Structures are given as structure tokens and as C-alpha cells.
Amino acid sequence: MAPNSSAVRPKAELDLADQLSNELVRFMRLITKAKTQVAKQGPDGIERAAYAILFCLIHEGPQRTSKLAEFLHSEISTISRQSSSLVQHGLVERQSDPEDGRACLLAPTAEGLRVFDENRKQRNQWMAEVLGDWDQQDRETLRDLFERLNTGIENNFPPQSDTTGVSSAKGA
């Protein structure tokens, strides 16, 4: 069956999808709670969401604010406020855009890379503790399945709805 097909799925498949969806919602809530706990410990005064900008800049390279907003599915004003905080804390710097001197790019600083690396080490330590009683094969299987799930989501976003709840997908 083709991705994004509107064909009706068998009940057993839909029931399993419902159970998986419930577990994913539970997972997202637990991750949000864990991030909140970490944020409470952070003395730097930076919004937790601002670290998503730093992550993006480190993995995608220097970006304009508009590109970050698109990448992070956020408003430009929000990205601008959060990136200003990162600049003030010395984690991100503004650079002139080589393609358009009137514009600027945001890029991580050496301190931003250090802070990111420290946060990553802490996250990895926590995840290793969470999975500490799992055997190696189960950990690798989970990683592979998460990668497959993320790729499937990236390739099959649900159609957007307008404010009336009517699908705006072509042919819908």
C-alpha cells in the first residue's frame, strides 16, 4: 500500500497503532518531564527550548533566523528572542551572510559547542542508566526502530487542516 494512502486499514492494525500512539504520547510526556527536571538544575537562565536552536546550528551549520524558524516549526519572533538569549550568553554569534551582506547567520561559538557537548554527555549518561538493564541487542534494536519510525514520520506527515478542520491536502 502506498504511503499516505487513504485506504481503510484492518481493525487489528488500527488497534495496534492506537496502542503505539498511546505509548508515544506517554513517552513524549516523560521526556518533557525529564527535560523540565534538567532545566530546573540549569543555572544559566537559558530557556530549554533555546537549546534546540543550538542543536540545529551545530548539526545543520550556520543559519538565518527564518531558516531556523522553518526547521524548528516555530515563529520567527520566538527564534529571534531565544537566539538573542544564546548570543547574550556567548553560545551563539551573529555572522554576516556571505550570500547577502545585509543579512546575518547565527552560528555556534566555541563555548556553545562546549555547553552542547556537556549537555550531550549528561543526556547520554542518563540514557545509558535508563537502558542499563537492557541487553546490547535490545538497545540496538530500539535504536534501529526509532530511526525507522522517525524516517517514516519525516516521509509521511499528516495532511494539514485549515481552521475549519477540513483537510487541505490535494485531492482530499
N, CA and C atoms as an extended XYZ file, in Angstrom:
516
Properties=species:S:1:pos:R:3:atomname:S:1:resname:S:1:resid:I:1 pbc="F F F"
N         0.854       -1.169        0.000 N   MET     1
C         0.000        0.000        0.000 CA  MET     1
C         0.902        1.235        0.000 C   MET     1
N         0.579        2.245       -0.752 N   ALA     2
C         1.383        3.451       -0.877 CA  ALA     2
C         1.310        4.290        0.392 C   ALA     2
N         2.443        4.983        0.732 N   PRO     3
C         2.394        5.896        1.874 CA  PRO     3
C         1.314        6.946        1.663 C   PRO     3
N         0.743        7.418        2.771 N   ASN     4
C        -0.311        8.439        2.758 CA  ASN     4
C        -1.576        7.966        2.045 C   ASN     4
N        -1.707        6.667        1.845 N   SER     5
C        -2.895        6.126        1.203 CA  SER     5
C        -4.094        6.325        2.114 C   SER     5
N        -5.226        6.626        1.520 N   SER     6
C        -6.438        6.820        2.325 CA  SER     6
C        -7.218        5.520        2.471 C   SER     6
N        -6.629        4.391        2.088 N   ALA     7
C        -7.299        3.109        2.209 CA  ALA     7
C        -7.564        2.784        3.677 C   ALA     7
N        -8.664        2.129        3.929 N   VAL     8
C        -9.034        1.745        5.279 CA  VAL     8
C        -8.130        0.598        5.719 C   VAL     8
N        -7.588        0.728        6.910 N   ARG     9
C        -6.686       -0.284        7.470 CA  ARG     9
C        -7.498       -1.300        8.267 C   ARG     9
N        -7.001       -2.533        8.366 N   PRO    10
C        -7.689       -3.548        9.178 CA  PRO    10
C        -7.748       -3.128       10.646 C   PRO    10
N        -8.811       -3.574       11.342 N   LYS    11
C        -9.030       -3.206       12.739 CA  LYS    11
C        -7.826       -3.560       13.611 C   LYS    11
N        -7.250       -4.720       13.433 N   ALA    12
C        -6.105       -5.134       14.260 CA  ALA    12
C        -4.930       -4.173       14.070 C   ALA    12
N        -4.717       -3.723       12.848 N   GLU    13
C        -3.632       -2.788       12.560 CA  GLU    13
C        -3.910       -1.431       13.224 C   GLU    13
N        -5.178       -1.000       13.173 N   LEU    14
C        -5.556        0.267       13.804 CA  LEU    14
C        -5.486        0.177       15.330 C   LEU    14
N        -5.862       -0.967       15.897 N   ASP    15
C        -5.774       -1.155       17.346 CA  ASP    15
C        -4.314       -1.093       17.804 C   ASP    15
N        -3.431       -1.743       17.069 N   LEU    16
C        -2.008       -1.714       17.403 CA  LEU    16
C        -1.459       -0.295       17.241 C   LEU    16
N        -1.882        0.409       16.205 N   ALA    17
C        -1.464        1.798       16.006 CA  ALA    17
C        -1.938        2.665       17.166 C   ALA    17
N        -3.140        2.404       17.674 N   ASP    18
C        -3.663        3.151       18.813 CA  ASP    18
C        -2.814        2.893       20.057 C   ASP    18
N        -2.461        1.650       20.296 N   GLN    19
C        -1.627        1.317       21.453 CA  GLN    19
C        -0.249        1.972       21.335 C   GLN    19
N         0.329        1.918       20.151 N   LEU    20
C         1.627        2.551       19.926 CA  LEU    20
C         1.525        4.057       20.109 C   LEU    20
N         0.468        4.653       19.586 N   SER    21
C         0.271        6.099       19.746 CA  SER    21
C         0.175        6.478       21.216 C   SER    21
N        -0.542        5.682       21.989 N   ASN    22
C        -0.648        5.936       23.428 CA  ASN    22
C         0.721        5.870       24.099 C   ASN    22
N         1.532        4.887       23.721 N   GLU    23
C         2.881        4.768       24.292 CA  GLU    23
C         3.771        5.933       23.858 C   GLU    23
N         3.588        6.411       22.632 N   LEU    24
C         4.377        7.559       22.174 CA  LEU    24
C         3.985        8.827       22.925 C   LEU    24
N         2.692        9.013       23.188 N   VAL    25
C         2.250       10.164       23.979 CA  VAL    25
C         2.839       10.065       25.387 C   VAL    25
N         2.794        8.887       25.962 N   ARG    26
C         3.390        8.664       27.288 CA  ARG    26
C         4.884        8.979       27.254 C   ARG    26
N         5.569        8.520       26.211 N   PHE    27
C         6.997        8.767       26.038 CA  PHE    27
C         7.282       10.270       25.960 C   PHE    27
N         6.504       10.986       25.145 N   MET    28
C         6.722       12.424       24.997 CA  MET    28
C         6.499       13.154       26.319 C   MET    28
N         5.495       12.750       27.074 N   ARG    29
C         5.243       13.367       28.387 CA  ARG    29
C         6.406       13.120       29.338 C   ARG    29
N         6.929       11.889       29.341 N   LEU    30
C         8.050       11.565       30.220 CA  LEU    30
C         9.312       12.326       29.812 C   LEU    30
N         9.548       12.457       28.534 N   ILE    31
C        10.716       13.210       28.053 CA  ILE    31
C        10.563       14.681       28.427 C   ILE    31
N         9.366       15.226       28.272 N   THR    32
C         9.124       16.618       28.658 CA  THR    32
C         9.373       16.800       30.152 C   THR    32
N         8.906       15.853       30.954 N   LYS    33
C         9.135       15.922       32.402 CA  LYS    33
C        10.622       15.841       32.711 C   LYS    33
N        11.338       14.947       32.044 N   ALA    34
C        12.784       14.819       32.259 CA  ALA    34
C        13.498       16.108       31.864 C   ALA    34
N        13.107       16.711       30.740 N   LYS    35
C        13.725       17.969       30.304 CA  LYS    35
C        13.442       19.081       31.306 C   LYS    35
N        12.247       19.091       31.867 N   THR    36
C        11.897       20.092       32.868 CA  THR    36
C        12.772       19.933       34.101 C   THR    36
N        13.006       18.693       34.519 N   GLN    37
C        13.878       18.440       35.670 CA  GLN    37
C        15.291       18.962       35.397 C   GLN    37
N        15.793       18.707       34.210 N   VAL    38
C        17.126       19.177       33.844 CA  VAL    38
C        17.149       20.696       33.812 C   VAL    38
N        16.104       21.300       33.263 N   ALA    39
C        16.037       22.758       33.163 CA  ALA    39
C        16.034       23.394       34.545 C   ALA    39
N        15.407       22.759       35.517 N   LYS    40
C        15.379       23.302       36.876 CA  LYS    40
C        16.785       23.350       37.471 C   LYS    40
N        17.667       22.437       37.037 N   GLN    41
C        19.022       22.387       37.567 CA  GLN    41
C        19.937       23.402       36.886 C   GLN    41
N        19.571       23.871       35.699 N   GLY    42
C        20.444       24.739       34.926 CA  GLY    42
C        20.509       26.153       35.470 C   GLY    42
N        21.693       26.638       35.850 N   PRO    43
C        21.821       27.975       36.414 CA  PRO    43
C        22.030       29.058       35.350 C   PRO    43
N        22.033       28.694       34.080 N   ASP    44
C        22.417       29.647       33.036 CA  ASP    44
C        21.288       30.585       32.617 C   ASP    44
N        20.043       30.309       33.015 N   GLY    45
C        18.937       31.183       32.685 CA  GLY    45
C        18.473       31.099       31.248 C   GLY    45
N        18.931       30.129       30.515 N   ILE    46
C        18.546       29.969       29.113 CA  ILE    46
C        17.318       29.068       29.041 C   ILE    46
N        16.332       29.498       28.246 N   GLU    47
C        15.143       28.673       28.046 CA  GLU    47
C        15.550       27.320       27.469 C   GLU    47
N        14.903       26.289       27.963 N   ARG    48
C        15.184       24.939       27.482 CA  ARG    48
C        14.993       24.854       25.969 C   ARG    48
N        13.969       25.524       25.461 N   ALA    49
C        13.687       25.477       24.021 CA  ALA    49
C        14.798       26.110       23.201 C   ALA    49
N        15.557       27.033       23.796 N   ALA    50
C        16.634       27.683       23.054 CA  ALA    50
C        17.738       26.696       22.696 C   ALA    50
N        17.876       25.638       23.467 N   TYR    51
C        18.898       24.641       23.158 CA  TYR    51
C        18.606       23.930       21.833 C   TYR    51
N        17.342       23.915       21.415 N   ALA    52
C        17.003       23.335       20.103 CA  ALA    52
C        17.670       24.137       18.991 C   ALA    52
N        17.776       25.453       19.187 N   ILE    53
C        18.453       26.299       18.206 CA  ILE    53
C        19.927       25.920       18.149 C   ILE    53
N        20.540       25.796       19.313 N   LEU    54
C        21.952       25.425       19.367 CA  LEU    54
C        22.173       24.067       18.708 C   LEU    54
N        21.312       23.109       18.996 N   PHE    55
C        21.392       21.780       18.386 CA  PHE    55
C        21.345       21.898       16.865 C   PHE    55
N        20.387       22.668       16.369 N   CYS    56
C        20.221       22.838       14.930 CA  CYS    56
C        21.458       23.471       14.305 C   CYS    56
N        21.994       24.503       14.933 N   LEU    57
C        23.168       25.184       14.386 CA  LEU    57
C        24.392       24.279       14.357 C   LEU    57
N        24.516       23.445       15.367 N   ILE    58
C        25.658       22.528       15.415 CA  ILE    58
C        25.518       21.442       14.356 C   ILE    58
N        24.304       20.944       14.158 N   HIS    59
C        24.110       19.844       13.208 CA  HIS    59
C        23.875       20.300       11.769 C   HIS    59
N        23.328       21.478       11.580 N   GLU    60
C        22.996       21.948       10.236 CA  GLU    60
C        23.925       23.059        9.746 C   GLU    60
N        24.734       23.619       10.643 N   GLY    61
C        25.620       24.715       10.287 CA  GLY    61
C        24.929       26.058       10.473 C   GLY    61
N        25.667       27.152       10.265 N   PRO    62
C        25.102       28.494       10.440 CA  PRO    62
C        23.829       28.685        9.618 C   PRO    62
N        22.851       29.361       10.229 N   GLN    63
C        21.536       29.518        9.596 CA  GLN    63
C        20.988       30.921        9.844 C   GLN    63
N        20.144       31.362        8.936 N   ARG    64
C        19.358       32.573        9.161 CA  ARG    64
C        18.237       32.245       10.139 C   ARG    64
N        17.752       33.279       10.816 N   THR    65
C        16.649       33.102       11.766 CA  THR    65
C        15.431       32.495       11.081 C   THR    65
N        15.133       32.945        9.865 N   SER    66
C        13.954       32.429        9.154 CA  SER    66
C        14.090       30.938        8.869 C   SER    66
N        15.286       30.487        8.537 N   LYS    67
C        15.513       29.062        8.257 CA  LYS    67
C        15.379       28.245        9.548 C   LYS    67
N        15.879       28.796       10.656 N   LEU    68
C        15.730       28.110       11.946 CA  LEU    68
C        14.261       27.980       12.323 C   LEU    68
N        13.496       29.041       12.100 N   ALA    69
C        12.065       29.004       12.417 CA  ALA    69
C        11.371       27.916       11.598 C   ALA    69
N        11.733       27.824       10.329 N   GLU    70
C        11.159       26.790        9.466 CA  GLU    70
C        11.570       25.405        9.949 C   GLU    70
N        12.844       25.228       10.228 N   PHE    71
C        13.372       23.933       10.653 CA  PHE    71
C        12.756       23.483       11.976 C   PHE    71
N        12.561       24.439       12.903 N   LEU    72
C        12.070       24.111       14.240 CA  LEU    72
C        10.560       24.276       14.376 C   LEU    72
N         9.877       24.584       13.273 N   HIS    73
C         8.422       24.752       13.265 CA  HIS    73
C         8.002       25.760       14.335 C   HIS    73
N         8.622       26.932       14.274 N   SER    74
C         8.378       27.953       15.270 CA  SER    74
C         8.235       29.308       14.596 C   SER    74
N         7.780       30.287       15.343 N   GLU    75
C         7.641       31.640       14.826 CA  GLU    75
C         9.004       32.325       14.812 C   GLU    75
N         9.219       33.196       13.825 N   ILE    76
C        10.482       33.917       13.724 CA  ILE    76
C        10.726       34.739       14.990 C   ILE    76
N         9.677       35.358       15.545 N   SER    77
C         9.843       36.174       16.756 CA  SER    77
C        10.338       35.329       17.929 C   SER    77
N         9.861       34.102       18.033 N   THR    78
C        10.296       33.207       19.105 CA  THR    78
C        11.761       32.837       18.916 C   THR    78
N        12.122       32.476       17.695 N   ILE    79
C        13.514       32.117       17.396 CA  ILE    79
C        14.419       33.320       17.647 C   ILE    79
N        13.980       34.495       17.260 N   SER    80
C        14.768       35.709       17.451 CA  SER    80
C        15.026       35.968       18.940 C   SER    80
N        13.983       35.831       19.765 N   ARG    81
C        14.122       36.045       21.210 CA  ARG    81
C        15.060       35.011       21.821 C   ARG    81
N        14.868       33.750       21.463 N   GLN    82
C        15.687       32.691       22.028 CA  GLN    82
C        17.137       32.787       21.557 C   GLN    82
N        17.335       33.116       20.286 N   SER    83
C        18.703       33.228       19.777 CA  SER    83
C        19.407       34.430       20.395 C   SER    83
N        18.676       35.513       20.680 N   SER    84
C        19.273       36.671       21.358 CA  SER    84
C        19.798       36.270       22.734 C   SER    84
N        19.047       35.413       23.431 N   SER    85
C        19.492       34.914       24.729 CA  SER    85
C        20.764       34.085       24.575 C   SER    85
N        20.814       33.262       23.540 N   LEU    86
C        22.006       32.447       23.294 CA  LEU    86
C        23.206       33.330       22.960 C   LEU    86
N        22.977       34.408       22.205 N   VAL    87
C        24.046       35.352       21.875 CA  VAL    87
C        24.538       36.033       23.155 C   VAL    87
N        23.605       36.488       23.983 N   GLN    88
C        23.971       37.166       25.241 CA  GLN    88
C        24.793       36.265       26.156 C   GLN    88
N        24.519       34.965       26.111 N   HIS    89
C        25.247       34.013       26.946 CA  HIS    89
C        26.530       33.515       26.275 C   HIS    89
N        26.805       34.009       25.081 N   GLY    90
C        28.045       33.647       24.394 CA  GLY    90
C        28.051       32.270       23.763 C   GLY    90
N        26.868       31.686       23.567 N   LEU    91
C        26.783       30.341       22.989 CA  LEU    91
C        26.600       30.385       21.477 C   LEU    91
N        26.110       31.504       20.976 N   VAL    92
C        25.851       31.693       19.551 CA  VAL    92
C        26.356       33.085       19.179 C   VAL    92
N        26.830       33.223       17.944 N   GLU    93
C        27.258       34.527       17.449 CA  GLU    93
C        26.587       34.819       16.127 C   GLU    93
N        26.481       36.113       15.840 N   ARG    94
C        25.946       36.541       14.549 CA  ARG    94
C        27.106       36.748       13.597 C   ARG    94
N        26.947       36.251       12.371 N   GLN    95
C        27.951       36.413       11.322 CA  GLN    95
C        27.260       36.984       10.101 C   GLN    95
N        28.005       37.730        9.289 N   SER    96
C        27.386       38.240        8.069 CA  SER    96
C        27.187       37.075        7.102 C   SER    96
N        26.094       37.133        6.385 N   ASP    97
C        25.760       36.102        5.409 CA  ASP    97
C        26.595       36.347        4.154 C   ASP    97
N        27.449       35.403        3.754 N   PRO    98
C        28.294       35.619        2.583 CA  PRO    98
C        27.497       35.777        1.284 C   PRO    98
N        26.245       35.285        1.271 N   GLU    99
C        25.412       35.394        0.075 CA  GLU    99
C        24.638       36.715        0.034 C   GLU    99
N        24.457       37.341        1.195 N   ASP   100
C        23.718       38.596        1.281 CA  ASP   100
C        24.234       39.361        2.498 C   ASP   100
N        25.109       40.331        2.256 N   GLY   101
C        25.747       41.078        3.329 CA  GLY   101
C        24.785       41.814        4.238 C   GLY   101
N        23.542       42.030        3.788 N   ARG   102
C        22.547       42.706        4.627 CA  ARG   102
C        21.977       41.776        5.696 C   ARG   102
N        22.080       40.500        5.471 N   ALA   103
C        21.517       39.504        6.392 CA  ALA   103
C        22.613       38.937        7.289 C   ALA   103
N        22.180       38.274        8.361 N   CYS   104
C        23.171       37.620        9.214 CA  CYS   104
C        22.792       36.159        9.433 C   CYS   104
N        23.815       35.400        9.741 N   LEU   105
C        23.661       33.993       10.077 CA  LEU   105
C        23.955       33.838       11.558 C   LEU   105
N        23.321       32.881       12.169 N   LEU   106
C        23.629       32.510       13.543 CA  LEU   106
C        24.520       31.274       13.492 C   LEU   106
N        25.547       31.266       14.333 N   ALA   107
C        26.484       30.145       14.356 CA  ALA   107
C        26.890       29.866       15.800 C   ALA   107
N        27.157       28.607       16.128 N   PRO   108
C        27.590       28.298       17.492 CA  PRO   108
C        29.011       28.828       17.734 C   PRO   108
N        29.261       29.260       18.963 N   THR   109
C        30.601       29.663       19.360 CA  THR   109
C        31.319       28.448       19.951 C   THR   109
N        32.594       28.623       20.263 N   ALA   110
C        33.333       27.547       20.923 CA  ALA   110
C        32.675       27.202       22.262 C   ALA   110
N        32.201       28.229       22.973 N   GLU   111
C        31.511       27.990       24.247 CA  GLU   111
C        30.190       27.255       24.007 C   GLU   111
N        29.492       27.606       22.934 N   GLY   112
C        28.261       26.908       22.584 CA  GLY   112
C        28.517       25.435       22.310 C   GLY   112
N        29.587       25.144       21.598 N   LEU   113
C        29.957       23.753       21.326 CA  LEU   113
C        30.293       23.017       22.625 C   LEU   113
N        30.998       23.706       23.541 N   ARG   114
C        31.357       23.090       24.817 CA  ARG   114
C        30.110       22.778       25.644 C   ARG   114
N        29.196       23.753       25.734 N   VAL   115
C        27.966       23.566       26.502 CA  VAL   115
C        27.117       22.455       25.882 C   VAL   115
N        27.014       22.457       24.561 N   PHE   116
C        26.263       21.406       23.868 CA  PHE   116
C        26.858       20.039       24.179 C   PHE   116
N        28.192       19.938       24.099 N   ASP   117
C        28.867       18.671       24.354 CA  ASP   117
C        28.635       18.215       25.793 C   ASP   117
N        28.670       19.141       26.734 N   GLU   118
C        28.432       18.801       28.141 CA  GLU   118
C        27.001       18.308       28.341 C   GLU   118
N        26.036       19.002       27.744 N   ASN   119
C        24.640       18.564       27.840 CA  ASN   119
C        24.452       17.189       27.204 C   ASN   119
N        25.111       16.971       26.070 N   ARG   120
C        25.016       15.679       25.385 CA  ARG   120
C        25.585       14.559       26.254 C   ARG   120
N        26.716       14.815       26.902 N   LYS   121
C        27.315       13.801       27.783 CA  LYS   121
C        26.365       13.456       28.922 C   LYS   121
N        25.740       14.484       29.516 N   GLN   122
C        24.785       14.240       30.604 CA  GLN   122
C        23.587       13.444       30.103 C   GLN   122
N        23.079       13.812       28.924 N   ARG   123
C        21.933       13.086       28.348 CA  ARG   123
C        22.297       11.635       28.074 C   ARG   123
N        23.494       11.419       27.517 N   ASN   124
C        23.928       10.054       27.202 CA  ASN   124
C        24.107        9.220       28.465 C   ASN   124
N        24.619        9.836       29.520 N   GLN   125
C        24.775        9.136       30.795 CA  GLN   125
C        23.408        8.718       31.335 C   GLN   125
N        22.445        9.647       31.282 N   TRP   126
C        21.094        9.348       31.754 CA  TRP   126
C        20.468        8.218       30.931 C   TRP   126
N        20.598        8.309       29.594 N   MET   127
C        20.001        7.273       28.736 CA  MET   127
C        20.660        5.925       28.993 C   MET   127
N        21.966        5.903       29.193 N   ALA   128
C        22.656        4.643       29.497 CA  ALA   128
C        22.139        4.050       30.809 C   ALA   128
N        21.824        4.915       31.785 N   GLU   129
C        21.256        4.429       33.051 CA  GLU   129
C        19.851        3.878       32.833 C   GLU   129
N        19.040        4.575       32.035 N   VAL   130
C        17.673        4.113       31.748 CA  VAL   130
C        17.708        2.728       31.109 C   VAL   130
N        18.648        2.530       30.197 N   LEU   131
C        18.731        1.263       29.461 CA  LEU   131
C        19.747        0.298       30.068 C   LEU   131
N        20.206        0.586       31.266 N   GLY   132
C        21.271       -0.190       31.888 CA  GLY   132
C        20.982       -1.669       32.048 C   GLY   132
N        19.736       -2.043       32.258 N   ASP   133
C        19.417       -3.460       32.442 CA  ASP   133
C        18.930       -4.118       31.143 C   ASP   133
N        19.045       -3.411       30.027 N   TRP   134
C        18.706       -3.979       28.719 CA  TRP   134
C        19.962       -4.633       28.140 C   TRP   134
N        19.765       -5.736       27.426 N   ASP   135
C        20.944       -6.303       26.773 CA  ASP   135
C        21.290       -5.488       25.517 C   ASP   135
N        22.498       -5.660       25.051 N   GLN   136
C        23.008       -4.868       23.931 CA  GLN   136
C        22.121       -4.995       22.692 C   GLN   136
N        21.663       -6.189       22.393 N   GLN   137
C        20.813       -6.401       21.211 CA  GLN   137
C        19.516       -5.605       21.308 C   GLN   137
N        18.902       -5.578       22.486 N   ASP   138
C        17.663       -4.809       22.661 CA  ASP   138
C        17.913       -3.318       22.471 C   ASP   138
N        19.036       -2.810       22.990 N   ARG   139
C        19.369       -1.391       22.811 CA  ARG   139
C        19.558       -1.064       21.332 C   ARG   139
N        20.237       -1.930       20.618 N   GLU   140
C        20.466       -1.701       19.190 CA  GLU   140
C        19.157       -1.797       18.402 C   GLU   140
N        18.309       -2.737       18.790 N   THR   141
C        17.004       -2.871       18.131 CA  THR   141
C        16.163       -1.619       18.362 C   THR   141
N        16.150       -1.114       19.601 N   LEU   142
C        15.404        0.106       19.898 CA  LEU   142
C        15.924        1.268       19.054 C   LEU   142
N        17.236        1.427       18.989 N   ARG   143
C        17.822        2.490       18.167 CA  ARG   143
C        17.384        2.366       16.718 C   ARG   143
N        17.471        1.155       16.172 N   ASP   144
C        17.104        0.930       14.772 CA  ASP   144
C        15.624        1.207       14.529 C   ASP   144
N        14.770        0.786       15.457 N   LEU   145
C        13.334        1.010       15.298 CA  LEU   145
C        12.981        2.490       15.440 C   LEU   145
N        13.638        3.199       16.358 N   PHE   146
C        13.404        4.643       16.481 CA  PHE   146
C        13.827        5.359       15.205 C   PHE   146
N        14.962        4.971       14.657 N   GLU   147
C        15.418        5.584       13.401 CA  GLU   147
C        14.409        5.323       12.285 C   GLU   147
N        13.915        4.117       12.225 N   ARG   148
C        12.923        3.759       11.203 CA  ARG   148
C        11.618        4.528       11.410 C   ARG   148
N        11.184        4.644       12.663 N   LEU   149
C         9.966        5.391       12.975 CA  LEU   149
C        10.130        6.865       12.600 C   LEU   149
N        11.250        7.469       12.990 N   ASN   150
C        11.490        8.876       12.674 CA  ASN   150
C        11.514        9.106       11.168 C   ASN   150
N        12.149        8.223       10.428 N   THR   151
C        12.184        8.344        8.970 CA  THR   151
C        10.773        8.222        8.394 C   THR   151
N         9.992        7.289        8.915 N   GLY   152
C         8.612        7.138        8.454 CA  GLY   152
C         7.786        8.384        8.723 C   GLY   152
N         7.974        8.990        9.895 N   ILE   153
C         7.247       10.219       10.222 CA  ILE   153
C         7.692       11.343        9.303 C   ILE   153
N         9.001       11.484        9.095 N   GLU   154
C         9.520       12.529        8.204 CA  GLU   154
C         8.960       12.393        6.791 C   GLU   154
N         8.765       11.183        6.357 N   ASN   155
C         8.299       10.931        4.991 CA  ASN   155
C         6.781       10.880        4.848 C   ASN   155
N         6.049       10.918        5.954 N   ASN   156
C         4.590       10.762        5.904 CA  ASN   156
C         3.874       11.676        6.888 C   ASN   156
N         4.144       12.971        6.807 N   PHE   157
C         3.426       13.881        7.685 CA  PHE   157
C         1.946       13.850        7.347 C   PHE   157
N         1.093       13.979        8.378 N   PRO   158
C        -0.348       14.001        8.099 CA  PRO   158
C        -0.699       15.275        7.332 C   PRO   158
N        -1.769       15.244        6.557 N   PRO   159
C        -2.184       16.450        5.824 CA  PRO   159
C        -2.578       17.538        6.811 C   PRO   159
N        -2.281       18.785        6.439 N   GLN   160
C        -2.653       19.914        7.288 CA  GLN   160
C        -4.134       20.189        7.133 C   GLN   160
N        -4.719       20.693        8.194 N   SER   161
C        -6.126       21.089        8.163 CA  SER   161
C        -6.207       22.591        8.302 C   SER   161
N        -7.211       23.172        7.662 N   ASP   162
C        -7.424       24.605        7.868 CA  ASP   162
C        -8.181       24.791        9.175 C   ASP   162
N        -8.525       26.003        9.528 N   THR   163
C        -9.178       26.274       10.809 CA  THR   163
C       -10.555       25.656       10.938 C   THR   163
N       -11.144       25.237        9.819 N   THR   164
C       -12.463       24.605        9.887 CA  THR   164
C       -12.349       23.110       10.110 C   THR   164
N       -11.086       22.602       10.086 N   GLY   165
C       -10.877       21.174       10.282 CA  GLY   165
C       -10.968       20.395        8.984 C   GLY   165
N       -11.109       21.094        7.851 N   VAL   166
C       -11.176       20.433        6.567 CA  VAL   166
C        -9.764       20.236        6.039 C   VAL   166
N        -9.450       19.060        5.583 N   SER   167
C        -8.111       18.773        5.084 CA  SER   167
C        -7.784       19.655        3.898 C   SER   167
N        -6.530       20.150        3.896 N   SER   168
C        -6.087       20.969        2.784 CA  SER   168
C        -5.162       20.197        1.848 C   SER   168
N        -5.069       18.883        2.028 N   ALA   169
C        -4.230       18.076        1.156 CA  ALA   169
C        -4.865       17.996       -0.234 C   ALA   169
N        -4.005       17.860       -1.221 N   LYS   170
C        -4.504       17.756       -2.584 CA  LYS   170
C        -5.374       16.508       -2.730 C   LYS   170
N        -6.475       16.682       -3.369 N   GLY   171
C        -7.352       15.547       -3.642 CA  GLY   171
C        -8.173       15.094       -2.451 C   GLY   171
N        -8.042       15.810       -1.352 N   ALA   172
C        -8.795       15.402       -0.153 CA  ALA   172
C       -10.162       16.049       -0.130 C   ALA   172
